[in-house]
Short mmCIF file of N, CA and C in Angstrom, two decimals:
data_model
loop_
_atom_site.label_atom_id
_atom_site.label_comp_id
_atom_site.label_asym_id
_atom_site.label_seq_id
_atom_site.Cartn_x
_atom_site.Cartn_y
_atom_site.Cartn_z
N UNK A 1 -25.91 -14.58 -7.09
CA UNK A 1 -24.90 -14.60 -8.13
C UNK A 1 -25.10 -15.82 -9.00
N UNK A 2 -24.99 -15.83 -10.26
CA UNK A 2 -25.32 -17.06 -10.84
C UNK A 2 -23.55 -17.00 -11.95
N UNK A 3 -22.90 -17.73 -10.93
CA UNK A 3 -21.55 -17.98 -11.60
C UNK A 3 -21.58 -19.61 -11.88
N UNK A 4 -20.04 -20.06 -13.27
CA UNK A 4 -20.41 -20.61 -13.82
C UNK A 4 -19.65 -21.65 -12.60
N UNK A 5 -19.65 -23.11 -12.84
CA UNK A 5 -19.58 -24.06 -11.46
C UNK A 5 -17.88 -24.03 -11.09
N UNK A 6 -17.08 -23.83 -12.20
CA UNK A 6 -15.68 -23.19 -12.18
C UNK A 6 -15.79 -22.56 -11.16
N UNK A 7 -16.21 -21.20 -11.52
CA UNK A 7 -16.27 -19.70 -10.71
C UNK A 7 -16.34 -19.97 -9.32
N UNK A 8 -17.44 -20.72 -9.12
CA UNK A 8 -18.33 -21.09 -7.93
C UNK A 8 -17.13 -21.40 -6.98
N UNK A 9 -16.53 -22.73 -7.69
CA UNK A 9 -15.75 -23.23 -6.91
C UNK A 9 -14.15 -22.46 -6.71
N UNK A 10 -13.94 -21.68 -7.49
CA UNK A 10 -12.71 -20.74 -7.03
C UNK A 10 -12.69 -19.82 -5.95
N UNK A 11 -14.39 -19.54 -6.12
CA UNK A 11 -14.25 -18.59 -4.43
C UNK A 11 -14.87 -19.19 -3.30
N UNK A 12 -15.32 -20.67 -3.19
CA UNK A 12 -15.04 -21.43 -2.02
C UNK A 12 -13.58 -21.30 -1.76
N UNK A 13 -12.99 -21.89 -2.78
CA UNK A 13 -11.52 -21.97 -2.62
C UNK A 13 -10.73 -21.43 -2.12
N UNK A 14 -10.92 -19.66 -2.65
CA UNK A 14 -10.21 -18.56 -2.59
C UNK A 14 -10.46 -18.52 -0.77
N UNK A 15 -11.62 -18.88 -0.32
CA UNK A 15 -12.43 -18.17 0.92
C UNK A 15 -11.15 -18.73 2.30
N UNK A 16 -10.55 -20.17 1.67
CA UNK A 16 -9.92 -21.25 2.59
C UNK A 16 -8.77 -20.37 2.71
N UNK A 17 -7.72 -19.82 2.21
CA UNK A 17 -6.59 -19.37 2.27
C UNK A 17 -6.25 -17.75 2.03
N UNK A 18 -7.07 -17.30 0.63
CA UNK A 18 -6.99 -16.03 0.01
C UNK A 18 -6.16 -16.11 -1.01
N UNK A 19 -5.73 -17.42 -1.25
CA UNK A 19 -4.51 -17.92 -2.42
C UNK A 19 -5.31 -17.50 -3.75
N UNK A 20 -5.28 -16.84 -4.76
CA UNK A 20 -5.54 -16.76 -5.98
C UNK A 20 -5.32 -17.96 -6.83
N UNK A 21 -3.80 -18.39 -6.64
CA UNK A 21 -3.47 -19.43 -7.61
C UNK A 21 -3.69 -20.23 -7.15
N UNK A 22 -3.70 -20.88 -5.52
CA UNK A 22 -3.75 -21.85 -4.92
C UNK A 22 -5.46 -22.35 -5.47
N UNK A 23 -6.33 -21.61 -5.20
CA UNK A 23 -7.95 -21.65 -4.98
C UNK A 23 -7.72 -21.80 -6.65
N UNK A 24 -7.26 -21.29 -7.40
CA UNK A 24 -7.31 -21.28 -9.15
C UNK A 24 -7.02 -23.23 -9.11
N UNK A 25 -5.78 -23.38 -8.76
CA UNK A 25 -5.73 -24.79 -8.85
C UNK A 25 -6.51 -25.56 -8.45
N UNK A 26 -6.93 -25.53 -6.98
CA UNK A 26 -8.10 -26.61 -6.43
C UNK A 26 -9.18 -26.34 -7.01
N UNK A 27 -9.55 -25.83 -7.37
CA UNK A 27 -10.71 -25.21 -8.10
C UNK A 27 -11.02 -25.88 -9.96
N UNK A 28 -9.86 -26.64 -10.09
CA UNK A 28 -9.81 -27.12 -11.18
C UNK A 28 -8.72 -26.30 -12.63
N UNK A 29 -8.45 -25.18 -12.86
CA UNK A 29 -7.76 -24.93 -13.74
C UNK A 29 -6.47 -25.37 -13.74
N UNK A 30 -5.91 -24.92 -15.13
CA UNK A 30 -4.51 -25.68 -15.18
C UNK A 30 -3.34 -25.02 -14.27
N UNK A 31 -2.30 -26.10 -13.77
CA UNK A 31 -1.56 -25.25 -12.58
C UNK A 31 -0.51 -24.45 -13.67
N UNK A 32 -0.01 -24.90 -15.12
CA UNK A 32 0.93 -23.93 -15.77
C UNK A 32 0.00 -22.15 -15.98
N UNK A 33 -1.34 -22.11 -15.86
CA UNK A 33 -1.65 -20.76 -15.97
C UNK A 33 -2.83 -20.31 -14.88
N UNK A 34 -2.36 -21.40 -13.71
CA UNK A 34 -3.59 -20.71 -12.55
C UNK A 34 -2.80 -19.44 -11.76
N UNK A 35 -1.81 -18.77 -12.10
CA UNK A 35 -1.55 -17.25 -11.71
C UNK A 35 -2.40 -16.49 -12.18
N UNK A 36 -2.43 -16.53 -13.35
CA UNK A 36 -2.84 -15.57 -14.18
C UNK A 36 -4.12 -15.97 -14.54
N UNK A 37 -4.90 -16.89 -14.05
CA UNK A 37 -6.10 -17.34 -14.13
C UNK A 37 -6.56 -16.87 -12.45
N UNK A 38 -6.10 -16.85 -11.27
CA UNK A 38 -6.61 -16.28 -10.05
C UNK A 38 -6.24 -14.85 -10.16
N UNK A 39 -5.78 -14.35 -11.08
CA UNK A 39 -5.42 -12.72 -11.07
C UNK A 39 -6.89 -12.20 -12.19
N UNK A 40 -6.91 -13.10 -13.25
CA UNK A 40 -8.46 -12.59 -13.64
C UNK A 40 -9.51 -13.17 -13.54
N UNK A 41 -9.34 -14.17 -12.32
CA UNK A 41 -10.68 -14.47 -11.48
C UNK A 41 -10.96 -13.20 -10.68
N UNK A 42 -9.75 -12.55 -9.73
CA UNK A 42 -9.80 -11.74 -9.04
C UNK A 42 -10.81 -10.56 -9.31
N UNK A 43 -10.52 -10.33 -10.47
CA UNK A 43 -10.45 -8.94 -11.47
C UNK A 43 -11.94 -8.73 -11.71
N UNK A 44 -12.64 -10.06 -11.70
CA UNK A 44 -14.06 -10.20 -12.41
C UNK A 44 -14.65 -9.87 -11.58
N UNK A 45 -15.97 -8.75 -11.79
CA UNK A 45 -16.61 -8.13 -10.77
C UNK A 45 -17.74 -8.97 -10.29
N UNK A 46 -18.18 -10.25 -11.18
CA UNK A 46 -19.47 -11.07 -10.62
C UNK A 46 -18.37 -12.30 -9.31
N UNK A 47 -17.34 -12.31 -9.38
CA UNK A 47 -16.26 -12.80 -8.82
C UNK A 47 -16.15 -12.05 -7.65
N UNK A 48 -15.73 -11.25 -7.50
CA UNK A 48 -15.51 -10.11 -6.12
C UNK A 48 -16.94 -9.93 -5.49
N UNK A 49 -18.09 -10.08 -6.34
CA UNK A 49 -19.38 -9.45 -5.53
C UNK A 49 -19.58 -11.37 -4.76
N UNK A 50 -19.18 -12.31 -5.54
CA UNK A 50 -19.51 -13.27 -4.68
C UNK A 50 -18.98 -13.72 -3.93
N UNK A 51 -17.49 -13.35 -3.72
CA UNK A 51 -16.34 -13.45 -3.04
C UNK A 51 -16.92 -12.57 -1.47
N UNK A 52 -17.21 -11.41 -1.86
CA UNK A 52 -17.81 -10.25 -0.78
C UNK A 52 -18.98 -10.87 0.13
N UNK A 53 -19.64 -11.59 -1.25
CA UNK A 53 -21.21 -11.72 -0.10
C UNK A 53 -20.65 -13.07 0.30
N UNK A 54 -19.79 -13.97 0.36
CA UNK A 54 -19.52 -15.09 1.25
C UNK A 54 -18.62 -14.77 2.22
N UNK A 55 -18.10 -13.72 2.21
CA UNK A 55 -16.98 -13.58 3.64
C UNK A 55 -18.21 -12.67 4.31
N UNK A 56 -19.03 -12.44 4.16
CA UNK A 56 -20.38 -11.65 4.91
C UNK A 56 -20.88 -12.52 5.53
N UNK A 57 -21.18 -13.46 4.56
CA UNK A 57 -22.10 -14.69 5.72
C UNK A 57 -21.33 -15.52 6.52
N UNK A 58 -20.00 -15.71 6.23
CA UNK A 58 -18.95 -16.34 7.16
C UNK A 58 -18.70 -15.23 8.09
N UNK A 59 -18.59 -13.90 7.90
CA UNK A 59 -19.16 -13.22 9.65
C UNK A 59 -19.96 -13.37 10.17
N UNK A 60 -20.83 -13.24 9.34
CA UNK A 60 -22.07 -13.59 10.40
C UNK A 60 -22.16 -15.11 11.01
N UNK A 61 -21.93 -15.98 10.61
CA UNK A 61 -21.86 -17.19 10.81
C UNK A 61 -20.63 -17.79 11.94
N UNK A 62 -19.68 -16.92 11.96
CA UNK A 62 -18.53 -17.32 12.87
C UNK A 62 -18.78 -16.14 13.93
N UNK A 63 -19.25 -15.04 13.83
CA UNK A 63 -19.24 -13.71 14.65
C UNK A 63 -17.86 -13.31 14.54
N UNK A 64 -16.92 -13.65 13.71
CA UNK A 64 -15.89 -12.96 13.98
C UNK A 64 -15.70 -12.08 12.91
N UNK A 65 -15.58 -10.89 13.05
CA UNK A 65 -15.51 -9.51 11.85
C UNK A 65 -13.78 -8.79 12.43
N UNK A 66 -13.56 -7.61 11.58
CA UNK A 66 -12.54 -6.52 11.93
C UNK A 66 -12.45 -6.33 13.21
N UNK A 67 -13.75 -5.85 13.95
CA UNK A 67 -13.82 -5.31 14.76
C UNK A 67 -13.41 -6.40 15.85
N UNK A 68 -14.14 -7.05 16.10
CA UNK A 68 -14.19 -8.27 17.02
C UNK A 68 -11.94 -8.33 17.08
N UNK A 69 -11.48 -8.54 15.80
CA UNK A 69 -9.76 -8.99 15.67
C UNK A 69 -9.05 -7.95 16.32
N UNK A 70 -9.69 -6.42 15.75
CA UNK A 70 -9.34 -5.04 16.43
C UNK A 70 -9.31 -5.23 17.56
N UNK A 71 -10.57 -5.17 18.34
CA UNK A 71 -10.60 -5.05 19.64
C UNK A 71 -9.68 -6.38 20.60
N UNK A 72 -9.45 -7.65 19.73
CA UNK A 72 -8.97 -8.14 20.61
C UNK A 72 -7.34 -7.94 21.14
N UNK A 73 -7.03 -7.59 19.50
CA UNK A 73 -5.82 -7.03 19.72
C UNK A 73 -5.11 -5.98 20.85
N UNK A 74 -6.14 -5.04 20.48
CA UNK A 74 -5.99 -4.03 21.43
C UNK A 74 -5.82 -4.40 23.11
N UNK A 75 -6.88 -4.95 23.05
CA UNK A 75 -7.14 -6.11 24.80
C UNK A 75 -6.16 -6.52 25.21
N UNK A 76 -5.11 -7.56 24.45
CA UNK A 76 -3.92 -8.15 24.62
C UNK A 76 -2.70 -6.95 24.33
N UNK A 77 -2.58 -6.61 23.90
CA UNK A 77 -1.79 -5.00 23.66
C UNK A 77 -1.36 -4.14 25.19
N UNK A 78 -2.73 -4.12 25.65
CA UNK A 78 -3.35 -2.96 27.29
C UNK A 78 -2.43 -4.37 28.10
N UNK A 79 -2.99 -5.25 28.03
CA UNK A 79 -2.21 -6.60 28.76
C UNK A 79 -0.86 -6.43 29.12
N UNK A 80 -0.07 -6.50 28.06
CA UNK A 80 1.07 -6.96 27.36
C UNK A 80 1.73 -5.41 28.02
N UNK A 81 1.40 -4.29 28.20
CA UNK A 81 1.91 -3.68 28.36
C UNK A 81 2.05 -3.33 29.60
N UNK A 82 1.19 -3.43 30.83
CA UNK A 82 1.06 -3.48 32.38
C UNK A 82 2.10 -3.74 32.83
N UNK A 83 2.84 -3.06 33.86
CA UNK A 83 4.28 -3.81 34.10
C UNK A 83 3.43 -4.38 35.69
N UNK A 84 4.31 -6.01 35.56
CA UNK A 84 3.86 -6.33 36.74
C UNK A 84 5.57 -6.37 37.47
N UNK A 85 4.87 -6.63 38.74
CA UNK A 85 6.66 -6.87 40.03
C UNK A 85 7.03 -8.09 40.09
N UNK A 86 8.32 -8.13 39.45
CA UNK A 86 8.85 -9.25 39.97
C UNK A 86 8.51 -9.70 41.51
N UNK A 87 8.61 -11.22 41.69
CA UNK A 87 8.28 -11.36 43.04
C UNK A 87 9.62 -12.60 43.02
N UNK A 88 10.57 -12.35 44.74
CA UNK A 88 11.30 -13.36 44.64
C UNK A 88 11.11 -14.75 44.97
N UNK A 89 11.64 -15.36 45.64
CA UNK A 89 11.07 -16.88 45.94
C UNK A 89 10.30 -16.33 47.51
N UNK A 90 10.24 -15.76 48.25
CA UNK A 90 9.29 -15.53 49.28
C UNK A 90 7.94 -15.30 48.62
N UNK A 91 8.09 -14.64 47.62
CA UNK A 91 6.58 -13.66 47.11
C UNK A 91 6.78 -12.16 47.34
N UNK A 92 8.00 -11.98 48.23
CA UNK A 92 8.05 -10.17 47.66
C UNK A 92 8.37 -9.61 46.67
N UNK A 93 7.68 -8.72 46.25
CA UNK A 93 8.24 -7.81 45.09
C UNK A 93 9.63 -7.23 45.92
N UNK A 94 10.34 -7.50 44.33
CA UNK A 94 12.27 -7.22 43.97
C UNK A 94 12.43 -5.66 43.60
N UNK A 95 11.30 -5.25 43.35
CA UNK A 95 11.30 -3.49 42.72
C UNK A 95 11.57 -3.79 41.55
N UNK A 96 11.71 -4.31 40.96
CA UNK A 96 11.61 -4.82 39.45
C UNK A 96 10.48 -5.23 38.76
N UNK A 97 10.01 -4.49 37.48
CA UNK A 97 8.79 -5.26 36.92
C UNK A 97 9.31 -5.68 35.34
N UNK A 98 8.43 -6.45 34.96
CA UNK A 98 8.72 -7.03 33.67
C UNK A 98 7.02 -6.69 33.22
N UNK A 99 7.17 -6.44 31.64
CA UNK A 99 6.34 -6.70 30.93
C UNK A 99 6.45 -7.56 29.80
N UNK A 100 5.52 -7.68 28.78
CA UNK A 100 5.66 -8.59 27.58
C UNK A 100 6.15 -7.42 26.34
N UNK A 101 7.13 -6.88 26.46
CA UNK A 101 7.88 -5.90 24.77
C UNK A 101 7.42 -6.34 23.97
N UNK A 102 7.60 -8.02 23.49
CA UNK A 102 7.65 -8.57 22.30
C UNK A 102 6.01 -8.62 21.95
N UNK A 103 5.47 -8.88 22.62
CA UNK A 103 4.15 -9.32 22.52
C UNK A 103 3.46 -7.87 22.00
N UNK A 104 3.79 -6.99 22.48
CA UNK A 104 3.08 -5.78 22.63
C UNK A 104 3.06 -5.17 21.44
N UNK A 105 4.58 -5.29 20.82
CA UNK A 105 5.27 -4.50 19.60
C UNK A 105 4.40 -5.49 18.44
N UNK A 106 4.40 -7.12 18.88
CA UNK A 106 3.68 -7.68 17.52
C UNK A 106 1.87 -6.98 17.20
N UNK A 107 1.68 -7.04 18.79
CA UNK A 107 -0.05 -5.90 18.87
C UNK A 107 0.36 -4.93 17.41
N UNK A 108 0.75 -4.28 17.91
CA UNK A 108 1.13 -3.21 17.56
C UNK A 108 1.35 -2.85 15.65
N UNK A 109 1.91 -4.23 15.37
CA UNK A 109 3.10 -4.44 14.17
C UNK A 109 1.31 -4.67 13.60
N UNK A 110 0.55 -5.36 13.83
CA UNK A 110 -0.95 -5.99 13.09
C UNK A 110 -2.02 -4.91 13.40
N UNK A 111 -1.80 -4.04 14.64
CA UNK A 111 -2.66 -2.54 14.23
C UNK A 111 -2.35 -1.49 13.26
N UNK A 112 -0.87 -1.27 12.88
CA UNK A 112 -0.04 -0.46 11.83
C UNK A 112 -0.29 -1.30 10.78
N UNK A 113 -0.43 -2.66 10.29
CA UNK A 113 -0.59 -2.67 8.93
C UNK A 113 -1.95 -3.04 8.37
N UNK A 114 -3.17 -3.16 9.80
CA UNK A 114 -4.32 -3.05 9.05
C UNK A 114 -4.81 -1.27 8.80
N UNK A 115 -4.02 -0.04 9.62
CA UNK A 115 -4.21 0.88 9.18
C UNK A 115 -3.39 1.41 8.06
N UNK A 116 -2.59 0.34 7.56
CA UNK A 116 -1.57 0.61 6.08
C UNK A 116 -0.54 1.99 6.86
N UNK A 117 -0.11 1.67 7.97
CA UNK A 117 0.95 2.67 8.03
C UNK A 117 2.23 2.50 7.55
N UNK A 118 2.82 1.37 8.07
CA UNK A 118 4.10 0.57 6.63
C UNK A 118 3.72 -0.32 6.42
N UNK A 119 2.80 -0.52 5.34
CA UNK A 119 3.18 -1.63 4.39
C UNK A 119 3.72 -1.33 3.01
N UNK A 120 4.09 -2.25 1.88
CA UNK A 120 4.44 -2.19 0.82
C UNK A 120 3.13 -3.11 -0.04
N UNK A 121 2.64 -1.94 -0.96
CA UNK A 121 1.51 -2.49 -1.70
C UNK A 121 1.97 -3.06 -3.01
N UNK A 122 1.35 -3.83 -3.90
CA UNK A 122 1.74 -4.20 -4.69
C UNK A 122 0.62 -3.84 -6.10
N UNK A 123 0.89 -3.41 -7.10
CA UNK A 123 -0.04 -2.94 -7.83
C UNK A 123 -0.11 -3.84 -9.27
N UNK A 124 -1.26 -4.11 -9.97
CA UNK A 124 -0.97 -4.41 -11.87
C UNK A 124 -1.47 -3.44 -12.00
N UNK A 125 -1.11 -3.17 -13.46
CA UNK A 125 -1.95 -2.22 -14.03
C UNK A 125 -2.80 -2.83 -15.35
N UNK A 126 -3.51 -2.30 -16.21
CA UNK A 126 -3.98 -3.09 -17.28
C UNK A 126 -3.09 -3.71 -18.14
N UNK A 127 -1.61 -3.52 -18.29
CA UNK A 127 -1.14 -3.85 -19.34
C UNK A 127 -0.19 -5.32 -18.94
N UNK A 128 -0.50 -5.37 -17.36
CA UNK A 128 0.01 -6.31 -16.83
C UNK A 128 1.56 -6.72 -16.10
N UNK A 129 1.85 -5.44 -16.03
CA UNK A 129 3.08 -5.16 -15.85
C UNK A 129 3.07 -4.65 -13.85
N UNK A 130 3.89 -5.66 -13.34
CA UNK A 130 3.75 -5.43 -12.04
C UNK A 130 4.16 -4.02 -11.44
N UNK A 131 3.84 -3.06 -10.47
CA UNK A 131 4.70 -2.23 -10.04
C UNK A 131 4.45 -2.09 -8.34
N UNK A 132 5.44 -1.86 -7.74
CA UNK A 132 5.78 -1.89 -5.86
C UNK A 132 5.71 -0.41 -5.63
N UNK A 133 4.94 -0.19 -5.23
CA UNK A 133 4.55 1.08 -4.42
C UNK A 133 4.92 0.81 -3.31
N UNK A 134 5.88 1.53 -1.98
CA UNK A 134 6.72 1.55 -1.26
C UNK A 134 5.71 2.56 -0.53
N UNK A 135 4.69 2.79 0.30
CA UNK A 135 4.60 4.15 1.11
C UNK A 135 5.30 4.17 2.92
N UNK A 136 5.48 5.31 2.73
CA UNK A 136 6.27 5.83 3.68
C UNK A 136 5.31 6.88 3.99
N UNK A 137 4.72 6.77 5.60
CA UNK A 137 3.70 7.59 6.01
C UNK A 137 4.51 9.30 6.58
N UNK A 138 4.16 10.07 6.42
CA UNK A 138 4.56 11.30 6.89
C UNK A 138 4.33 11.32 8.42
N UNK A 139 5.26 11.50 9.05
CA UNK A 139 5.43 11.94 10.59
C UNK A 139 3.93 12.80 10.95
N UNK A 140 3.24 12.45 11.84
CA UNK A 140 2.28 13.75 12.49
C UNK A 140 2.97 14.31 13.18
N UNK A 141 2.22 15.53 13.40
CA UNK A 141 2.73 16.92 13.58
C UNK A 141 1.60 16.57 15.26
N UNK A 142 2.83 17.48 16.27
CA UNK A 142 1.77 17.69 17.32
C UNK A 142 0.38 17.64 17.24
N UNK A 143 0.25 19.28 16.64
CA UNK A 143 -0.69 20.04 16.50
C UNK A 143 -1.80 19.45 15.64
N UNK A 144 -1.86 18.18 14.81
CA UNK A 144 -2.71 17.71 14.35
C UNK A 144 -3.67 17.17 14.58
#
């Protein structure tokens, strides 16, 4: 990519947080129009292709990708959900087990919104005018 040393440095920037305006500011532009200066940094396709090929080599470089976050999730999820037996102060099990709910449901809450089942997206369009797309996934059907 041969971006200009601005550019360069907005998607180091961008790479630290994912901040548009934040990475627009450290990056040097002015903070009264680094919104709208990280929204058409964003936008620029020699911008996104170098943005792309540096979170590539920072996988490869850290080994940590989707998959690797997926799977760990999932791991702690299978965990989180095992009911173990209470044991009293002897060490017998009480017939009571506990698991981790909370833990399980947050698994859970970060597998549903990297498959976009509820989230709320946020859209521009060219004319610059924001709009909130709200999706609401349709129930599956048994039989599906």
């Amino acid at each position: 990519m041969n971006l200009k040393p601005k550019r360069k440095r907005f998607v180091s920037e961008y790479l630290i947080d994912l901040n548009a305006t934040q990475a627009a500011i450290r990056a040097g532009y002015s903070e009264k129009t680094a919104n709208e200066q990280g929204a058409r940094l964003l936008a620029n396709v020699s911008v996104q292709a170098a943005i792309g090929e540096a979170m590539k080599e920072r996988e490869k470089r850290t080994e940590i990708s989707q998959d690797y976050v997926l799977r760990g999730i999932k791991e702690l999820i299978e965990r989180c959900i095992q009911a173990e037996p209470v044991r009293g102060k002897e060490g017998n099990e009480t017939g009571e087990y506990r698991f981790e709910a909370f833990a399980a449901l947050k698994g859970y809450e970060l597998l549903g919104k990297h498959l976009k089942m509820f989230t709320e997206k946020s859209e521009v369009d060219l004319k610059g005018k924001l709009v909130i797309v709200t999706k609401v996934p349709e129930p599956k059907r048994a039989n599906e």
